[in-house]
Coordinates of C-alpha atoms in Angstrom, one line a residue:
X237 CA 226.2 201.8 250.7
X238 CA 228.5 198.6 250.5
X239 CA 226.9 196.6 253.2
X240 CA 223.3 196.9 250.2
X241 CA 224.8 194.6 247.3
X242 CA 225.9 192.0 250.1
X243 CA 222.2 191.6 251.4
X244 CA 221.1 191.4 247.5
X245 CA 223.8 189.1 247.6
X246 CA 222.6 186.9 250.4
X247 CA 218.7 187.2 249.6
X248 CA 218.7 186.0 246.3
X249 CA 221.2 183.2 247.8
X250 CA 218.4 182.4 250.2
X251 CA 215.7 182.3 247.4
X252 CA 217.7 179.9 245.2
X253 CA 218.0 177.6 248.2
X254 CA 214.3 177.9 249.2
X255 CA 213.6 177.0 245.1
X256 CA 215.9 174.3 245.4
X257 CA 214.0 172.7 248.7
X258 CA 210.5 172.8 246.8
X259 CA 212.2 171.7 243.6
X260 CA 214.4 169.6 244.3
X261 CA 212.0 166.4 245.8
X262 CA 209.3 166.7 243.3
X263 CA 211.9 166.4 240.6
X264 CA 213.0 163.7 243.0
X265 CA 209.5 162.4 243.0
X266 CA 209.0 162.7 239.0
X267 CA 212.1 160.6 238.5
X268 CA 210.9 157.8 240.5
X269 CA 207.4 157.7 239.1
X270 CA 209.1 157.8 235.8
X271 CA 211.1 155.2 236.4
X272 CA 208.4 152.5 237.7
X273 CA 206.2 153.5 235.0
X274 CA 209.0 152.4 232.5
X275 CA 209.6 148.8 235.0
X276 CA 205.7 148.2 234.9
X277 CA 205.7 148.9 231.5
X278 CA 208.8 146.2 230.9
X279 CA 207.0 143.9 233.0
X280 CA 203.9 143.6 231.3
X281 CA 205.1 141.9 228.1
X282 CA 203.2 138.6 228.2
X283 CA 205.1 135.6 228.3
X284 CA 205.3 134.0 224.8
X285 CA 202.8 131.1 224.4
X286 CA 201.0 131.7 228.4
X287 CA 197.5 131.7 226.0
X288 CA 198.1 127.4 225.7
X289 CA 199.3 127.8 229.0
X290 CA 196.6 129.5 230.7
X291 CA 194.0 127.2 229.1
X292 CA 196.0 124.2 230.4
X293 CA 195.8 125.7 234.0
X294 CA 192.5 126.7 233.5
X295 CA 191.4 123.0 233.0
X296 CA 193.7 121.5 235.8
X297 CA 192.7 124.0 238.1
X298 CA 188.9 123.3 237.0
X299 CA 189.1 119.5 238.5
X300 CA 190.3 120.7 241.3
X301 CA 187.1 122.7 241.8
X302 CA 185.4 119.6 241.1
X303 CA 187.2 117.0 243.3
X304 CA 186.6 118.9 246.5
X305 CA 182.9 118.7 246.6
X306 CA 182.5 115.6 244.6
X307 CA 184.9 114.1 247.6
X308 CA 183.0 115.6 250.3
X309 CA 179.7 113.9 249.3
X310 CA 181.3 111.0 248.7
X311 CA 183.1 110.6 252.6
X312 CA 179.9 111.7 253.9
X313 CA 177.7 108.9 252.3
X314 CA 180.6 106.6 253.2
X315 CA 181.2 107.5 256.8
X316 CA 176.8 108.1 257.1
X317 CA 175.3 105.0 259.1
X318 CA 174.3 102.5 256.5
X319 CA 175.0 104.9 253.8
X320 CA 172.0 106.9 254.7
X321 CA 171.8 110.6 254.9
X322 CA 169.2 112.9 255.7
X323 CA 167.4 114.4 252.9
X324 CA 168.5 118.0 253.3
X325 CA 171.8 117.2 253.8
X326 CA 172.4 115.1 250.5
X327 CA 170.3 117.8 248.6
X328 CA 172.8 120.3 250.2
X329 CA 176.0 118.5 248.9
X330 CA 174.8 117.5 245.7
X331 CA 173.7 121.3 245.3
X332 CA 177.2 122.0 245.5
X333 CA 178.7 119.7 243.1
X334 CA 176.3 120.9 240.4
X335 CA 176.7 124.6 241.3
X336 CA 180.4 123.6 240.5
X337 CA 179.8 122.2 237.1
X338 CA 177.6 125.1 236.5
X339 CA 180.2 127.3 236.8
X340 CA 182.7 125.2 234.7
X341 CA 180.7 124.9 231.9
X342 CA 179.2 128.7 232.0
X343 CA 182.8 129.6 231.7
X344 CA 183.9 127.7 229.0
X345 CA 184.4 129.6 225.8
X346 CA 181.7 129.7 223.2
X347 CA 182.3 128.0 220.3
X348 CA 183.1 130.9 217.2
X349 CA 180.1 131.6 214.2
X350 CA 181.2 130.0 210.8
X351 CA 180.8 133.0 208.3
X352 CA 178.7 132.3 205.9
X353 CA 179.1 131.3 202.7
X354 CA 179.5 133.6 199.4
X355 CA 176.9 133.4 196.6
X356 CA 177.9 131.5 193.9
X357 CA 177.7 132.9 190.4
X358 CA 175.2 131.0 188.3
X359 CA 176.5 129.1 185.7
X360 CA 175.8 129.8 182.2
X361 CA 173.7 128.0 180.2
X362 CA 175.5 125.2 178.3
X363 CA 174.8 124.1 174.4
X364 CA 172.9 121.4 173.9
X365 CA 175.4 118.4 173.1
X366 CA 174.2 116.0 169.5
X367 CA 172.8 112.8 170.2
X368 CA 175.7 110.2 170.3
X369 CA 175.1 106.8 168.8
X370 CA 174.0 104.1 171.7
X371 CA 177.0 102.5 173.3
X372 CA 176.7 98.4 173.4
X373 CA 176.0 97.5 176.4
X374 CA 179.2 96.4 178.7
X375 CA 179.6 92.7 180.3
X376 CA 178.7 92.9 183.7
X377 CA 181.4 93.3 186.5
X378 CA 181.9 90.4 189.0
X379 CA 180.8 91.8 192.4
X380 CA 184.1 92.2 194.8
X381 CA 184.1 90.6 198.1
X382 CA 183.0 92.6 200.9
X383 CA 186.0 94.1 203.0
X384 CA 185.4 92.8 206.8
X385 CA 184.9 95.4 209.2
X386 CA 187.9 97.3 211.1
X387 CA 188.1 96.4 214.7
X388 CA 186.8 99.2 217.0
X389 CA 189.0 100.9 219.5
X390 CA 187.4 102.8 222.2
X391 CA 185.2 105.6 220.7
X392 CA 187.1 106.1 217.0
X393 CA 184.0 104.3 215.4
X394 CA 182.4 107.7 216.6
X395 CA 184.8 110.2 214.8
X396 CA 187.3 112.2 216.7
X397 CA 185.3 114.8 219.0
X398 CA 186.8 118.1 220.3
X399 CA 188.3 118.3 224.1
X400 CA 185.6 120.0 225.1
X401 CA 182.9 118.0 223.9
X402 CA 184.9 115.4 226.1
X403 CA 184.8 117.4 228.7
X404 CA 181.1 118.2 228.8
X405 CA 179.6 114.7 228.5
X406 CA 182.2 113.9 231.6
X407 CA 180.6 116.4 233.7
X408 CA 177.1 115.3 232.5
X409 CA 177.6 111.5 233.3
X410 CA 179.0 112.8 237.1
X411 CA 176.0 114.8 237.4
X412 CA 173.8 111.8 236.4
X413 CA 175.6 109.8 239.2
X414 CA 175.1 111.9 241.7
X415 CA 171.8 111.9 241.0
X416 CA 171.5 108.7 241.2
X417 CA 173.9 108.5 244.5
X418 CA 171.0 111.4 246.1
X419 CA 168.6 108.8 245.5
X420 CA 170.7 105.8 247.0
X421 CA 171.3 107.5 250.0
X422 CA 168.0 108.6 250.7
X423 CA 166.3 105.4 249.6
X424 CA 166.8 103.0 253.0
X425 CA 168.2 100.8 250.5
X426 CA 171.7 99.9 251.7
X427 CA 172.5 97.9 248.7
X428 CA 172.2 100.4 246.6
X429 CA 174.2 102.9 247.9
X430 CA 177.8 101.2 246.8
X431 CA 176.8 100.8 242.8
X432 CA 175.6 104.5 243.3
X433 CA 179.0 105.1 245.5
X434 CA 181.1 103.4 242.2
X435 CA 179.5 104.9 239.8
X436 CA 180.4 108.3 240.9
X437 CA 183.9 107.4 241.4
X438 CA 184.3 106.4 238.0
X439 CA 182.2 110.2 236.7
X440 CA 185.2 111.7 238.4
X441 CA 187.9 109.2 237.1
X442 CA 186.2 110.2 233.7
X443 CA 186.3 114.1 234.2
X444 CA 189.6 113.7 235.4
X445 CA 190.7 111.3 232.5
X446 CA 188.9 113.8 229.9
X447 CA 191.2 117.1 230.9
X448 CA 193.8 115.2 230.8
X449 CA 193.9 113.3 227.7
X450 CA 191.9 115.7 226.0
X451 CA 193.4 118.9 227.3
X452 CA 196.0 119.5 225.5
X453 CA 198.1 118.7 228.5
X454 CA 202.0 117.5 228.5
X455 CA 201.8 113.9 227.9
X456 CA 203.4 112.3 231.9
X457 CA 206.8 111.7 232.2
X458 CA 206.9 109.8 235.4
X459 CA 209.3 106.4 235.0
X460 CA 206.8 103.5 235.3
X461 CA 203.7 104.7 233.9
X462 CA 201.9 102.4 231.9
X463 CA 202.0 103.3 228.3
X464 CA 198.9 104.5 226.4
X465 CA 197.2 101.6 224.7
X466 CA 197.8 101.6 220.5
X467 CA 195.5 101.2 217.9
X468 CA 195.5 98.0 216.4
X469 CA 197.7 97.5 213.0
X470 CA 196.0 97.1 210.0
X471 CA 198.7 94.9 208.4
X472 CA 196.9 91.7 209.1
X473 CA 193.8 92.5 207.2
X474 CA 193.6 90.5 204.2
X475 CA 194.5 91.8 200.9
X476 CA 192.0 92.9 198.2
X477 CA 191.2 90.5 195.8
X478 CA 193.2 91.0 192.2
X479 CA 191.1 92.8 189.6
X480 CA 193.1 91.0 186.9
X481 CA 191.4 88.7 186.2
X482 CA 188.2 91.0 185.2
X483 CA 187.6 90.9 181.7
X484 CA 188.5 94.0 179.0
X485 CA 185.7 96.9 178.7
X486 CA 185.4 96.6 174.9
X487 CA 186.2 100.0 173.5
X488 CA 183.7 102.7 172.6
X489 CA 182.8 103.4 168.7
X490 CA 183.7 106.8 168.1
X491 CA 181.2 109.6 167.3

């Protein structure tokens, strides 16, 4: 009868160990999936100010997608026999530049609704006011000189427009130009096609200079860059005439 308590003994010893060998890796498991739920969860935190960010490497990367076809067409028409390329293959490439501005400007953010304004209250009525006795008529002021016009710098006699407005009428004007290169290059015309081939240089050189300048981007800090050009100073406008010399407003009887 003493051998029975030592084979309890060593079953329930063999149990424990079987429990453990199940046990003991999904507990491993657990652990693990715990813990790169808790490093995924860490790593998530957005970085602060990648909103700016994004939207600046948004825009750059948004050139890019335009260069590459706008480039393509462009070394074509150059490298084409007198400029001249068949009609189905200029419609193909300038399909492809204007499926890419397509998709730029589809994906550009809409532009949020102004609420609209509250009622306002109606005023209430007011008293009538007594007749005042007539006022003598005032001597006449001497007319000021006119003030002579500021000089205009670039588009500022137009108002200040939004970066995207800037942006859109860039991609409009390369659009139109490649238009017009389609035409060139299908015309027979040789001395057309270089205009055409300059004008839509200078579209790109546009679209390129609008996300830049109008992107919000980090102004350059390359040594030897030219210097934006200023606005010019006011300080040699001449001086208002002196109002000193008007004569008095003769006082008004009282009522």
């Amino acid at each position: 009868m003493r051998g029975l308590p030592a084979r309890r003994i060593a079953s329930s010893v063999l149990c424990a160990t079987v429990l453990i060998g199940i046990a003991g890796p999904a507990a491993v498991a657990a652990d693990n999936d715990s813990a790169r739920k808790h490093v995924h969860a860490a790593s998530s935190v957005p970085v602060p100010g990648a909103d700016g960010l994004l939207a600046q490497v948004k825009g750059l990367g948004d050139v890019g997608s335009v260069l590459t076809p706008v480039t393509d067409l462009l070394n074509q028409v150059l490298k084409a026999d007198n400029g001249q390329l068949s009609a189905d293959q200029a419609q193909k490439l300038v399909d492809t530049v204007n499926e890419t501005v397509a998709k730029i400007t589809a994906a550009a953010p809409a532009a949020p609704a102004v609420p609209a304004a509250p009622a306002v209250p109606a005023a209430p009525a007011v008293p009538a006011t007594p007749a005042l006795p007539a006022t003598p008529a005032l001597p006449a002021t001497p007319a000021l000189p006119a003030l002579p016009a500021l000089p205009k710098s670039g588009d500022d006699s137009k108002g200040k427009r939004a970066p995207a407005d800037l942006a859109g009428d860039a991609l409009a004007s390369l659009q139109k130009a490649v238009a017009s290169l389609l035409t060139a290059v299908t015309s027979g015309d040789v001395s057309a096609v270089v205009p055409a081939v300059t004008g839509v240089v200078t579209g790109l050189v546009n679209v390129v200079a609008a996300t830049l300048l109008g992107g919000g981007l980090p102004a350059p800090s390359l040594a030897g860059l030219p210097a934006l050009p200023a606005l010019p100073s006011t300080s040699s406008l001449p001086a208002l005439p002196s109002t000193s010399s008007l004569p008095a407003v003769p006082a008004v009887p009282g009522v």
